[in-house]
Coordinates of C-alpha atoms in Angstrom, one line a residue:
X64 CA 49.6 29.0 -64.3
X65 CA 49.4 25.8 -66.4
X66 CA 49.1 22.3 -65.0
X67 CA 50.5 23.6 -61.6
X68 CA 53.4 25.3 -63.3
X69 CA 54.1 29.0 -63.7
X70 CA 54.8 29.8 -67.4
X71 CA 56.0 33.2 -68.8
X72 CA 53.7 34.4 -71.5
X73 CA 56.6 36.3 -73.3
X74 CA 59.4 33.6 -73.5
X75 CA 57.3 30.6 -72.3
X76 CA 60.0 29.6 -69.8
X77 CA 58.9 27.9 -66.6
X78 CA 59.4 29.5 -63.1
X79 CA 60.7 26.7 -60.8
X80 CA 59.0 28.0 -57.7
X81 CA 55.8 29.9 -58.4
X82 CA 56.2 32.8 -55.9
X83 CA 55.5 36.5 -56.6
X84 CA 59.1 37.5 -55.9
X85 CA 60.5 35.0 -58.3
X86 CA 58.1 36.0 -61.1
X87 CA 58.9 39.7 -60.6
X88 CA 62.7 39.0 -60.7
X89 CA 62.3 37.0 -63.9
X90 CA 60.4 39.9 -65.5
X91 CA 62.9 42.6 -64.5
X92 CA 66.0 40.6 -65.5
X93 CA 64.9 39.0 -68.7
X94 CA 62.2 41.3 -70.0
X95 CA 63.4 44.7 -68.7
X96 CA 62.4 46.6 -71.9
X97 CA 58.9 45.2 -72.0
X98 CA 57.4 48.1 -70.0
X99 CA 59.0 50.5 -72.5
X100 CA 57.8 48.7 -75.6
X101 CA 54.4 48.0 -74.2
X102 CA 53.5 50.7 -71.6
X103 CA 51.4 49.4 -68.6
X104 CA 47.6 49.8 -69.0
X105 CA 47.9 50.8 -72.7
X106 CA 45.7 49.3 -75.4
X107 CA 48.9 48.0 -77.1
X108 CA 49.9 46.1 -74.0
X109 CA 46.4 44.6 -73.6
X110 CA 46.4 43.4 -77.3
X111 CA 49.9 41.9 -76.9
X112 CA 49.0 40.0 -73.7
X113 CA 45.8 38.7 -75.3
X114 CA 47.9 37.5 -78.3
X115 CA 50.4 35.8 -76.1
X116 CA 47.7 34.0 -74.1
X117 CA 46.1 32.8 -77.3
X118 CA 49.4 31.4 -78.6
X119 CA 50.1 29.5 -75.3
X120 CA 46.5 28.1 -75.2
X121 CA 46.8 26.8 -78.7
X122 CA 50.1 25.1 -78.0
X123 CA 48.7 23.5 -74.8
X124 CA 45.5 22.3 -76.5
X125 CA 47.6 20.7 -79.3
X126 CA 49.4 18.5 -76.8
X127 CA 46.3 17.9 -74.7
X128 CA 44.4 16.7 -77.9
X129 CA 47.3 14.5 -78.9
X130 CA 47.4 12.9 -75.4
X131 CA 43.6 12.4 -75.5
X132 CA 43.7 10.7 -78.8
X133 CA 46.5 8.4 -77.7
X134 CA 44.5 7.5 -74.6
X135 CA 41.4 6.8 -76.6
X136 CA 43.4 4.6 -79.0
X137 CA 44.9 2.7 -76.1
X138 CA 41.5 2.2 -74.4
X139 CA 40.0 1.0 -77.7
X140 CA 42.8 -1.5 -78.1
X141 CA 41.9 -2.9 -74.6
X142 CA 38.2 -3.2 -75.6
X143 CA 38.9 -4.9 -79.0
X144 CA 41.4 -7.3 -77.3
X145 CA 38.7 -8.2 -74.8
X146 CA 36.3 -9.0 -77.6
X147 CA 38.9 -11.1 -79.4
X148 CA 39.7 -13.2 -76.3
X149 CA 36.1 -13.3 -75.1
X150 CA 35.3 -15.1 -78.4
X151 CA 38.2 -17.4 -77.8
X152 CA 40.2 -16.2 -80.8
X153 CA 43.9 -16.0 -81.2
X154 CA 46.0 -13.0 -80.1
X155 CA 47.2 -12.5 -83.6
X156 CA 43.6 -12.0 -84.9
X157 CA 43.9 -8.4 -83.7
X158 CA 45.8 -7.5 -86.9
X159 CA 43.0 -9.0 -89.0
X160 CA 40.4 -7.1 -87.0
X161 CA 42.3 -3.8 -87.6
X162 CA 42.6 -4.6 -91.3
X163 CA 38.9 -5.2 -91.5
X164 CA 38.2 -1.9 -89.7
X165 CA 40.3 0.0 -92.2
X166 CA 38.6 -1.7 -95.2
X167 CA 35.1 -1.2 -93.8
X168 CA 35.8 2.5 -92.9
X169 CA 36.8 3.3 -96.5
X170 CA 33.2 2.5 -97.5
X171 CA 31.2 3.4 -94.4
X172 CA 32.7 6.9 -94.1
X173 CA 33.2 7.7 -97.8
X174 CA 31.0 10.8 -97.7
X175 CA 32.1 12.0 -94.2
X176 CA 34.1 15.3 -94.1
X177 CA 36.3 13.9 -91.4
X178 CA 37.0 10.6 -93.1
X179 CA 40.7 11.1 -93.0
X180 CA 40.6 11.7 -89.3
X181 CA 38.5 8.6 -88.7
X182 CA 40.9 6.5 -90.8
X183 CA 43.8 8.0 -88.9
X184 CA 42.3 7.0 -85.6
X185 CA 41.6 3.4 -86.7
X186 CA 45.2 3.1 -88.0
X187 CA 46.4 4.3 -84.6
X188 CA 44.8 1.3 -82.9
X189 CA 47.5 -0.9 -81.4
X190 CA 46.4 -4.5 -82.2
X191 CA 49.6 -6.4 -83.0
X192 CA 49.9 -9.9 -81.6
X193 CA 52.3 -8.8 -78.8
X194 CA 50.1 -5.8 -78.0
X195 CA 46.9 -7.9 -77.7
X196 CA 48.8 -10.4 -75.5
X197 CA 49.9 -7.6 -73.1
X198 CA 46.4 -6.1 -73.1
X199 CA 44.9 -9.4 -72.2
X200 CA 47.5 -10.0 -69.4
X201 CA 46.7 -6.6 -68.0
X202 CA 42.9 -7.2 -68.1
X203 CA 43.2 -10.6 -66.5
X204 CA 45.3 -9.1 -63.7
X205 CA 42.6 -6.4 -63.3
X206 CA 39.9 -9.0 -63.0
X207 CA 42.0 -11.0 -60.6
X208 CA 42.4 -8.0 -58.3
X209 CA 38.6 -7.4 -58.4
X210 CA 38.1 -11.0 -57.4
X211 CA 40.6 -10.9 -54.5
X212 CA 38.9 -7.8 -53.2
X213 CA 35.6 -9.6 -53.1
X214 CA 37.2 -12.7 -51.5
X215 CA 38.5 -10.4 -48.7
X216 CA 35.0 -8.8 -48.3
X217 CA 32.9 -12.0 -48.4
X218 CA 31.5 -13.7 -45.3
X219 CA 32.3 -17.2 -46.6
X220 CA 32.9 -19.2 -49.8
X221 CA 32.7 -22.6 -51.3
X222 CA 34.8 -24.2 -54.0
X223 CA 34.2 -26.6 -56.9
X224 CA 37.1 -28.2 -58.7
X225 CA 37.7 -30.7 -61.5
X226 CA 40.5 -31.6 -63.9
X227 CA 40.7 -32.3 -67.6
X228 CA 43.5 -32.9 -70.1
X229 CA 44.2 -30.2 -72.6
X230 CA 45.4 -30.8 -76.2
X231 CA 49.1 -31.0 -75.0
X232 CA 48.2 -33.7 -72.4
X233 CA 48.6 -31.4 -69.4
X234 CA 46.0 -31.9 -66.7
X235 CA 44.4 -28.6 -66.0
X236 CA 42.8 -28.2 -62.6
X237 CA 40.0 -25.6 -62.7
X238 CA 38.9 -24.2 -59.4
X239 CA 35.8 -22.0 -59.1
X240 CA 34.7 -20.0 -56.0
X241 CA 31.3 -19.0 -54.9
X242 CA 31.4 -16.0 -52.5
X243 CA 28.6 -14.9 -50.2
X244 CA 28.5 -11.4 -48.8
X245 CA 26.9 -9.8 -45.8
X246 CA 23.7 -9.0 -47.7
X247 CA 23.4 -12.8 -48.5
X248 CA 24.1 -12.3 -52.2
X249 CA 26.5 -14.6 -54.1
X250 CA 29.0 -14.3 -56.8
X251 CA 30.7 -17.1 -58.8
X252 CA 34.1 -16.7 -60.3
X253 CA 37.1 -18.6 -61.6
X254 CA 39.6 -18.8 -58.8
X255 CA 42.5 -20.3 -60.6
X256 CA 43.7 -22.9 -63.1
X257 CA 46.5 -25.2 -61.8
X258 CA 48.4 -27.2 -64.4
X259 CA 49.4 -30.7 -63.2
X260 CA 52.6 -31.5 -65.0
X261 CA 53.0 -35.0 -63.7
X262 CA 50.7 -37.3 -61.8
X263 CA 47.1 -36.4 -60.7
X264 CA 46.8 -38.4 -57.5
X265 CA 44.9 -37.0 -54.6
X266 CA 48.1 -36.0 -52.8
X267 CA 49.4 -34.3 -56.0
X268 CA 46.2 -32.3 -56.3
X269 CA 46.3 -31.4 -52.7
X270 CA 49.9 -30.3 -52.7
X271 CA 49.3 -28.1 -55.8
X272 CA 46.3 -26.5 -54.1
X273 CA 48.1 -26.1 -50.8
X274 CA 50.9 -24.3 -52.6
X275 CA 48.4 -22.0 -54.2
X276 CA 46.8 -21.2 -50.8
X277 CA 50.2 -20.3 -49.3
X278 CA 51.2 -18.2 -52.3
X279 CA 48.0 -16.2 -52.5
X280 CA 47.1 -16.2 -48.8
X281 CA 43.6 -17.4 -49.6
X282 CA 41.5 -17.0 -46.4
X283 CA 40.7 -20.7 -46.2
X284 CA 39.0 -20.2 -42.8
X285 CA 36.0 -18.9 -44.7
X286 CA 35.6 -22.2 -46.6
X287 CA 32.2 -23.9 -46.2
X288 CA 32.2 -26.7 -48.8
X289 CA 34.1 -28.3 -51.7
X290 CA 32.3 -30.0 -54.6
X291 CA 34.1 -32.5 -56.7
X292 CA 33.4 -35.4 -59.0
X293 CA 33.5 -39.0 -57.7
X294 CA 37.0 -39.9 -58.9
X295 CA 39.1 -41.8 -56.4
X296 CA 41.7 -39.1 -56.6
X297 CA 39.1 -36.7 -55.2
X298 CA 37.1 -38.7 -52.7
X299 CA 39.4 -41.6 -51.7
X300 CA 39.1 -42.2 -48.0
X301 CA 42.8 -42.1 -47.1
X302 CA 44.7 -40.5 -50.0
X303 CA 41.9 -38.6 -51.8
X304 CA 42.1 -34.8 -52.1
X305 CA 39.2 -34.3 -49.7
X306 CA 40.8 -36.6 -47.1
X307 CA 44.1 -34.7 -47.4
X308 CA 42.3 -31.4 -46.9
X309 CA 40.5 -32.8 -43.8
X310 CA 43.8 -34.0 -42.4
X311 CA 45.4 -30.6 -42.7
X312 CA 45.0 -28.3 -39.7
X313 CA 44.9 -25.2 -41.9
X314 CA 41.5 -26.3 -43.2
X315 CA 38.3 -25.7 -41.1
X316 CA 35.6 -28.3 -40.9
X317 CA 33.8 -28.2 -44.2
X318 CA 31.2 -30.1 -46.2
X319 CA 31.9 -31.9 -49.4
X320 CA 29.5 -33.1 -52.1
X321 CA 29.7 -35.2 -55.2
X322 CA 28.5 -33.2 -58.2
X323 CA 24.7 -33.6 -58.6
X324 CA 25.0 -33.7 -62.4
X325 CA 27.5 -36.5 -62.2
X326 CA 25.3 -38.4 -59.8
X327 CA 22.3 -38.0 -62.1
X328 CA 24.3 -39.2 -65.1
X329 CA 25.5 -42.3 -63.1
X330 CA 21.9 -43.1 -62.2
X331 CA 21.0 -43.0 -65.9
X332 CA 23.8 -45.4 -66.6
X333 CA 22.3 -47.9 -64.2
X334 CA 19.3 -48.6 -66.5
X335 CA 19.4 -52.3 -67.3
X336 CA 19.2 -51.9 -71.0
X337 CA 22.8 -52.1 -72.1
X338 CA 21.9 -54.5 -74.9
X339 CA 19.7 -51.9 -76.5
X340 CA 22.4 -49.3 -76.5
X341 CA 25.1 -51.7 -77.7
X342 CA 23.1 -52.9 -80.7
X343 CA 22.0 -49.3 -81.6
X344 CA 25.5 -48.0 -81.3
X345 CA 26.9 -50.9 -83.4
X346 CA 24.4 -50.3 -86.2
X347 CA 25.1 -46.6 -86.2
X348 CA 28.8 -47.1 -86.3
X349 CA 28.5 -49.7 -89.2
X350 CA 27.0 -46.9 -91.3
X351 CA 29.0 -43.9 -90.0
X352 CA 32.4 -45.6 -89.8
X353 CA 33.0 -45.9 -93.6
X354 CA 32.8 -42.8 -95.8
X355 CA 31.1 -44.6 -98.7
X356 CA 28.5 -46.2 -96.4
X357 CA 27.8 -42.8 -94.9
X358 CA 27.4 -41.1 -98.3
X359 CA 25.1 -43.8 -99.6
X360 CA 22.9 -43.7 -96.4
X361 CA 22.6 -39.9 -96.7
X362 CA 21.6 -40.3 -100.4
X363 CA 19.1 -42.9 -99.3
X364 CA 17.5 -40.6 -96.7
X365 CA 17.3 -37.8 -99.3
X366 CA 15.5 -40.0 -101.7
X367 CA 13.1 -41.1 -99.0
X368 CA 12.4 -37.4 -98.2
X369 CA 13.2 -37.9 -94.5
X370 CA 13.2 -35.1 -92.0
X371 CA 16.8 -36.0 -91.0
X372 CA 19.8 -36.1 -93.3
X373 CA 22.2 -37.9 -90.9
X374 CA 22.5 -40.6 -88.3
X375 CA 24.0 -39.4 -85.0
X376 CA 26.7 -41.1 -83.0
X377 CA 26.9 -41.6 -79.2
X378 CA 29.8 -41.8 -76.8
X379 CA 29.6 -42.5 -73.0
X380 CA 31.7 -39.4 -72.4
X381 CA 28.8 -37.2 -73.7
X382 CA 25.9 -37.9 -71.4
X383 CA 23.4 -35.7 -73.3
X384 CA 24.2 -37.3 -76.6
X385 CA 22.4 -40.5 -75.6
X386 CA 18.9 -39.2 -75.7
X387 CA 19.3 -37.4 -79.0
X388 CA 21.1 -40.4 -80.5
X389 CA 18.3 -42.8 -79.5
X390 CA 15.6 -40.5 -80.6
X391 CA 17.2 -40.1 -84.1
X392 CA 18.0 -43.8 -84.3
X393 CA 14.4 -44.8 -83.6
X394 CA 13.0 -42.3 -86.0
X395 CA 15.3 -43.6 -88.8
X396 CA 14.8 -47.3 -88.0
X397 CA 12.5 -48.0 -91.1
X398 CA 15.1 -46.3 -93.4
X399 CA 17.9 -48.2 -91.8
X400 CA 16.2 -51.5 -92.4
X401 CA 15.4 -50.5 -96.0
X402 CA 19.0 -49.3 -96.5
X403 CA 20.4 -52.7 -95.4
X404 CA 18.0 -54.6 -97.6
X405 CA 18.8 -52.5 -100.7
X406 CA 22.5 -52.6 -100.1
X407 CA 22.4 -56.4 -99.6
X408 CA 24.0 -56.2 -96.1
X409 CA 23.1 -58.7 -93.4
X410 CA 20.3 -57.2 -91.4
X411 CA 20.4 -57.0 -87.7
X412 CA 17.6 -59.3 -86.4
X413 CA 16.8 -56.9 -83.6
X414 CA 15.3 -54.4 -86.1
X415 CA 12.6 -57.0 -86.8
X416 CA 12.1 -58.0 -83.2
X417 CA 8.9 -56.4 -81.8
X418 CA 10.0 -56.6 -78.2
X419 CA 13.4 -55.1 -78.9
X420 CA 11.8 -52.2 -80.7
X421 CA 9.4 -51.6 -77.7
X422 CA 12.4 -51.7 -75.4
X423 CA 14.2 -49.1 -77.6
X424 CA 11.1 -46.9 -77.6
X425 CA 10.8 -47.1 -73.8
X426 CA 14.5 -46.4 -73.3
X427 CA 14.3 -43.4 -75.6
X428 CA 11.4 -41.9 -73.6
X429 CA 13.1 -42.5 -70.3
X430 CA 16.5 -41.2 -71.5
X431 CA 14.8 -38.0 -72.8
X432 CA 13.3 -37.4 -69.4
X433 CA 16.7 -37.9 -67.7
X434 CA 18.3 -35.5 -70.3
X435 CA 15.7 -32.9 -69.5
X436 CA 16.6 -33.2 -65.8
X437 CA 20.3 -32.9 -66.7
X438 CA 19.7 -29.7 -68.6
X439 CA 17.7 -28.3 -65.8
X440 CA 20.5 -28.9 -63.4
X441 CA 23.0 -27.0 -65.6
X442 CA 23.7 -23.3 -65.7
X443 CA 25.4 -20.6 -63.6
X444 CA 24.1 -19.3 -60.2
X445 CA 22.3 -22.6 -59.5
X446 CA 22.0 -23.0 -55.8
X447 CA 22.0 -26.4 -54.1
X448 CA 18.4 -25.7 -53.1
X449 CA 17.4 -25.4 -56.7
X450 CA 19.1 -28.6 -57.7
X451 CA 17.7 -30.6 -54.8
X452 CA 14.3 -29.4 -55.7
X453 CA 14.8 -30.4 -59.4
X454 CA 15.9 -33.9 -58.4
X455 CA 13.0 -34.4 -55.9
X456 CA 10.5 -33.2 -58.5
X457 CA 11.9 -35.7 -61.0
X458 CA 11.6 -38.5 -58.5
X459 CA 8.0 -37.7 -57.8
X460 CA 7.3 -37.4 -61.5
X461 CA 8.8 -40.9 -62.1
X462 CA 6.8 -42.4 -59.3
X463 CA 3.6 -40.9 -60.8
X464 CA 4.6 -42.1 -64.3
X465 CA 5.3 -45.6 -62.9
X466 CA 1.8 -45.9 -61.5
X467 CA 0.3 -44.6 -64.8
X468 CA 2.4 -47.1 -66.8
X469 CA 1.0 -49.9 -64.7
X470 CA -2.5 -48.8 -65.8
X471 CA -1.2 -48.8 -69.4
X472 CA -1.5 -45.0 -69.6
X473 CA 1.2 -44.0 -72.1
X474 CA 0.4 -40.2 -72.3
X475 CA 4.0 -39.4 -71.2
X476 CA 5.7 -42.2 -73.2
X477 CA 5.2 -40.9 -76.7
X478 CA 7.8 -43.2 -78.4
X479 CA 6.4 -46.3 -76.6
X480 CA 2.8 -45.4 -77.5
X481 CA 3.9 -44.7 -81.2
X482 CA 5.7 -48.1 -81.4
X483 CA 2.7 -50.0 -80.0
X484 CA 0.5 -48.3 -82.5
X485 CA 2.8 -49.1 -85.4
X486 CA 3.1 -52.8 -84.5
X487 CA -0.5 -53.2 -83.5
X488 CA -1.7 -54.7 -80.2
X489 CA -2.3 -58.1 -81.9
X490 CA 1.4 -58.4 -82.7
X491 CA 2.9 -57.5 -79.4
X492 CA 1.7 -57.0 -75.8
X493 CA 2.9 -54.3 -73.5
X494 CA 4.7 -55.8 -70.5
X495 CA 4.2 -52.8 -68.1
X496 CA 5.8 -54.7 -65.2
X497 CA 9.0 -54.9 -67.2
X498 CA 9.2 -51.2 -67.6
X499 CA 8.0 -50.1 -64.1
X500 CA 10.8 -52.3 -62.7
X501 CA 13.3 -50.2 -64.7
X502 CA 11.8 -47.0 -63.4
X503 CA 11.8 -48.4 -59.8
X504 CA 15.5 -49.4 -60.2
X505 CA 16.3 -45.9 -61.4
X506 CA 14.5 -44.4 -58.4
X507 CA 16.4 -46.7 -56.0
X508 CA 19.7 -45.6 -57.6
X509 CA 18.7 -41.9 -57.1
X510 CA 17.9 -42.6 -53.4
X511 CA 21.2 -44.4 -53.0
X512 CA 23.4 -41.8 -54.7
X513 CA 21.7 -38.7 -53.2
X514 CA 22.1 -39.8 -49.5
X515 CA 24.7 -37.0 -49.0
X516 CA 21.9 -34.5 -49.4
X517 CA 19.4 -36.2 -47.0
X518 CA 20.8 -34.2 -44.1
X519 CA 20.8 -30.9 -46.1
X520 CA 17.2 -31.2 -47.5
X521 CA 15.3 -30.3 -44.3
X522 CA 17.6 -27.4 -43.7
X523 CA 17.1 -26.2 -47.2
X524 CA 13.3 -26.5 -46.8
X525 CA 13.5 -24.4 -43.6
X526 CA 15.6 -21.8 -45.3
X527 CA 13.1 -21.4 -48.1
X528 CA 10.2 -21.0 -45.6
X529 CA 11.2 -20.7 -41.9
X530 CA 7.7 -20.1 -40.6
X531 CA 6.4 -23.7 -41.0
X532 CA 4.5 -24.5 -37.8
X533 CA 4.9 -28.3 -38.3
X534 CA 8.7 -28.1 -38.3
X535 CA 10.3 -30.3 -35.7
X536 CA 12.5 -27.7 -34.0
X537 CA 14.7 -30.2 -32.0
X538 CA 15.6 -32.3 -35.1
X539 CA 16.0 -29.3 -37.3
X540 CA 18.3 -27.5 -34.9
X541 CA 20.4 -30.6 -34.5
X542 CA 20.8 -31.0 -38.3
X543 CA 21.8 -27.3 -38.7
X544 CA 24.2 -27.5 -35.9
X545 CA 25.8 -30.7 -37.3
X546 CA 26.1 -29.2 -40.8
X547 CA 27.6 -25.9 -40.0
X548 CA 29.3 -26.7 -36.6
X549 CA 27.0 -24.5 -34.4
X550 CA 25.7 -24.8 -30.9
X551 CA 22.5 -26.8 -31.1
X552 CA 20.7 -25.1 -28.1
X553 CA 21.6 -21.7 -29.5
X554 CA 20.2 -22.6 -33.0
X555 CA 17.0 -24.0 -31.4
X556 CA 16.5 -20.8 -29.4
X557 CA 17.0 -18.6 -32.5
X558 CA 14.5 -20.8 -34.6
X559 CA 11.8 -20.4 -31.9
X560 CA 12.5 -16.6 -31.6
X561 CA 12.4 -16.2 -35.4
X562 CA 9.2 -18.1 -35.9
X563 CA 7.5 -15.9 -33.2
X564 CA 8.7 -12.7 -34.8
X565 CA 5.6 -11.1 -36.2
X566 CA 7.5 -8.3 -38.0
X567 CA 9.8 -10.6 -39.8
X568 CA 7.0 -12.9 -40.7
X569 CA 5.2 -10.0 -42.5
X570 CA 8.4 -9.3 -44.5
X571 CA 9.1 -12.8 -45.7
X572 CA 10.5 -12.5 -49.3
X573 CA 13.6 -13.2 -51.4
X574 CA 15.8 -11.0 -49.3
X575 CA 14.4 -12.2 -46.0
X576 CA 17.6 -13.5 -44.4
X577 CA 19.3 -10.2 -45.0
X578 CA 16.9 -8.7 -42.5
X579 CA 18.2 -10.7 -39.6
X580 CA 20.7 -8.9 -37.5
X581 CA 24.1 -10.4 -36.5
X582 CA 23.5 -9.5 -32.9
X583 CA 20.1 -11.2 -32.5
X584 CA 20.4 -14.1 -35.0
X585 CA 24.2 -15.0 -35.4
X586 CA 23.5 -18.7 -35.9
X587 CA 20.7 -18.2 -38.4
X588 CA 22.8 -15.7 -40.5
X589 CA 25.7 -18.1 -40.6
X590 CA 23.3 -20.9 -41.7
X591 CA 21.9 -18.7 -44.4
X592 CA 25.3 -17.5 -45.7
X593 CA 26.7 -21.1 -45.6
X594 CA 23.8 -22.6 -47.4
X595 CA 23.8 -19.9 -50.1
X596 CA 27.5 -20.6 -50.7
X597 CA 27.1 -24.3 -51.4
X598 CA 27.9 -25.5 -55.0
X599 CA 25.6 -28.3 -56.1
X600 CA 27.5 -29.3 -59.1
X601 CA 30.7 -29.0 -61.1
X602 CA 28.9 -27.3 -64.0
X603 CA 31.2 -24.3 -64.1
X604 CA 34.3 -26.5 -64.3
X605 CA 32.7 -28.5 -67.1
X606 CA 31.8 -25.3 -68.9
X607 CA 35.3 -24.0 -68.5
X608 CA 36.7 -27.2 -70.0
X609 CA 34.5 -26.6 -73.1
X610 CA 36.0 -23.2 -73.4
X611 CA 39.5 -24.6 -72.9
X612 CA 39.1 -27.1 -75.8
X613 CA 38.4 -24.2 -78.1
X614 CA 41.0 -21.8 -76.7
X615 CA 43.9 -24.4 -76.6
X616 CA 43.0 -26.2 -79.8
X617 CA 45.4 -28.3 -82.0
X618 CA 46.2 -25.0 -83.8
X619 CA 47.3 -23.3 -80.6
X620 CA 48.8 -26.3 -78.8
X621 CA 52.0 -24.4 -77.8
X622 CA 50.0 -21.9 -75.7
X623 CA 51.6 -21.5 -72.2
X624 CA 49.7 -22.4 -69.1
X625 CA 49.8 -18.8 -68.0
X626 CA 48.2 -17.6 -71.2
X627 CA 45.6 -20.3 -71.0
X628 CA 44.5 -19.1 -67.6
X629 CA 44.4 -15.5 -68.9
X630 CA 42.2 -16.5 -71.8
X631 CA 39.9 -18.6 -69.6
X632 CA 39.5 -15.9 -67.0
X633 CA 38.5 -13.3 -69.7
X634 CA 36.1 -15.8 -71.3
X635 CA 34.2 -16.9 -68.2
X636 CA 34.6 -14.0 -65.7
X637 CA 31.5 -12.0 -64.6
X638 CA 33.7 -9.0 -63.9
X639 CA 34.3 -6.2 -66.4
X640 CA 37.8 -4.7 -66.9
X641 CA 38.3 -1.1 -65.9
X642 CA 39.4 0.0 -69.4
X643 CA 39.9 3.7 -68.6
X644 CA 42.2 2.9 -65.6
X645 CA 44.1 0.4 -67.6
X646 CA 44.6 2.9 -70.5
X647 CA 45.8 5.5 -67.9
X648 CA 48.3 3.1 -66.5
X649 CA 49.7 2.5 -70.0
X650 CA 50.0 6.3 -70.6
X651 CA 51.9 6.8 -67.4
X652 CA 54.6 4.3 -68.3

């Protein structure tokens, strides 16, 4: 028997139905003289049977080995294709990688006895442009299937979505999903990328999303919240995307939030120091805009033996660039003044204005603090609880620094302290009230913009530590019931039962909410899963757009929307393709 088939050792023909009678009939009719030539139980017959078995085994191993090598080459091509796309390279780079493999192998395996076999295996790699494209499509489909399985298994999920133009002026709508499972663990994944070919009004975005839901049968009843930016197309009261979703009966009652990172950046923009930014930007552009000026300034910095060799630029579209731009500009102010003097250009009077330079130093310090908060809010797997905590910590820090500034304590304002020391107290006086007012205005803007989270904050505090004895149970239960559409009296009863549970209190740790049974604490478990599902920002979308700018660059502007989604999914997914199964599926075709 071989691979469930009955093979004759003598003629190597296959018996259709492997039954004893069929085998005996074949032997008598085809090999009738065999018993005469090789008598039964004789040594001659034993040697002949052994020889025939060896021949058959050799033939089978040859084909098995060939199949094994082909499968290994196919699996390797999947792995290499994944590396290529994960690094946002072109499909056709596979041919270059293969060529590099062959060249490197010639040196690396020069003294190996099986060098020829190794080179043969490398040359068998299938890495042509069309092959890499097919491999990536298959892997993206595999990742998509894994995601849809998790969507089916999860208890609930939230969405974040944002849109951005690609290099061919197509608006690409990125949608990420955060799934929470029965053990209160979460997983974030790219749900889809929807190309918007025409307008990007709220109704257009909604219709595109609704079509996607109907096509994929997304279990929208599990939806807890949607996080967007503050664009009118998203949050417009009548025709915005969120409003359209709420008007549709297919959608459940859900929460929606304006991205915390966007809110924080808008708060930073409200600082009443536009004149400082305008002048600094104008000076930087006057140097950087002309190639000759830029080269001369770099040469000037080199002669002055400066730590920096270039002046940075700033745009409003890049929030984090402002702090770095101001810091570099302030550090190079003396060299900028000297450069203008030597070059004979008209100097900007602000560079000699002591009060303007103090304002610049203060704005640099405050902007650096806001940038630090912005960076803290970014990253994957950031829960809304983490982000609210970061914002509250920043607000308390600012209140503390404001009181210190009133006492002329500049320990946390290094640039301001340095500028005062440079100018000398006799030349300029620190107007602390001027700067504390700026901090207070910034804090007021934070309070105004983060009102959406005021209802969520006490609930988040309770979820972090549910055994606080000073918690107002009535108020807390009402807020939880309002947020997650639960029965207020049932929530109140479960909170009281939970806080009195001695066993649970002794086991309070990171996986605490997973200990609660669905039978005893249905409302508390729903609250825990829903809160865990919330997105606090659109960071994943913004990060995906950064990937998109590299993937669909001006050199690959003709890339189709389908291939853009394939490349994005492979670049940002937390799933790993099942290479072995994918290789098997190719072998079977």
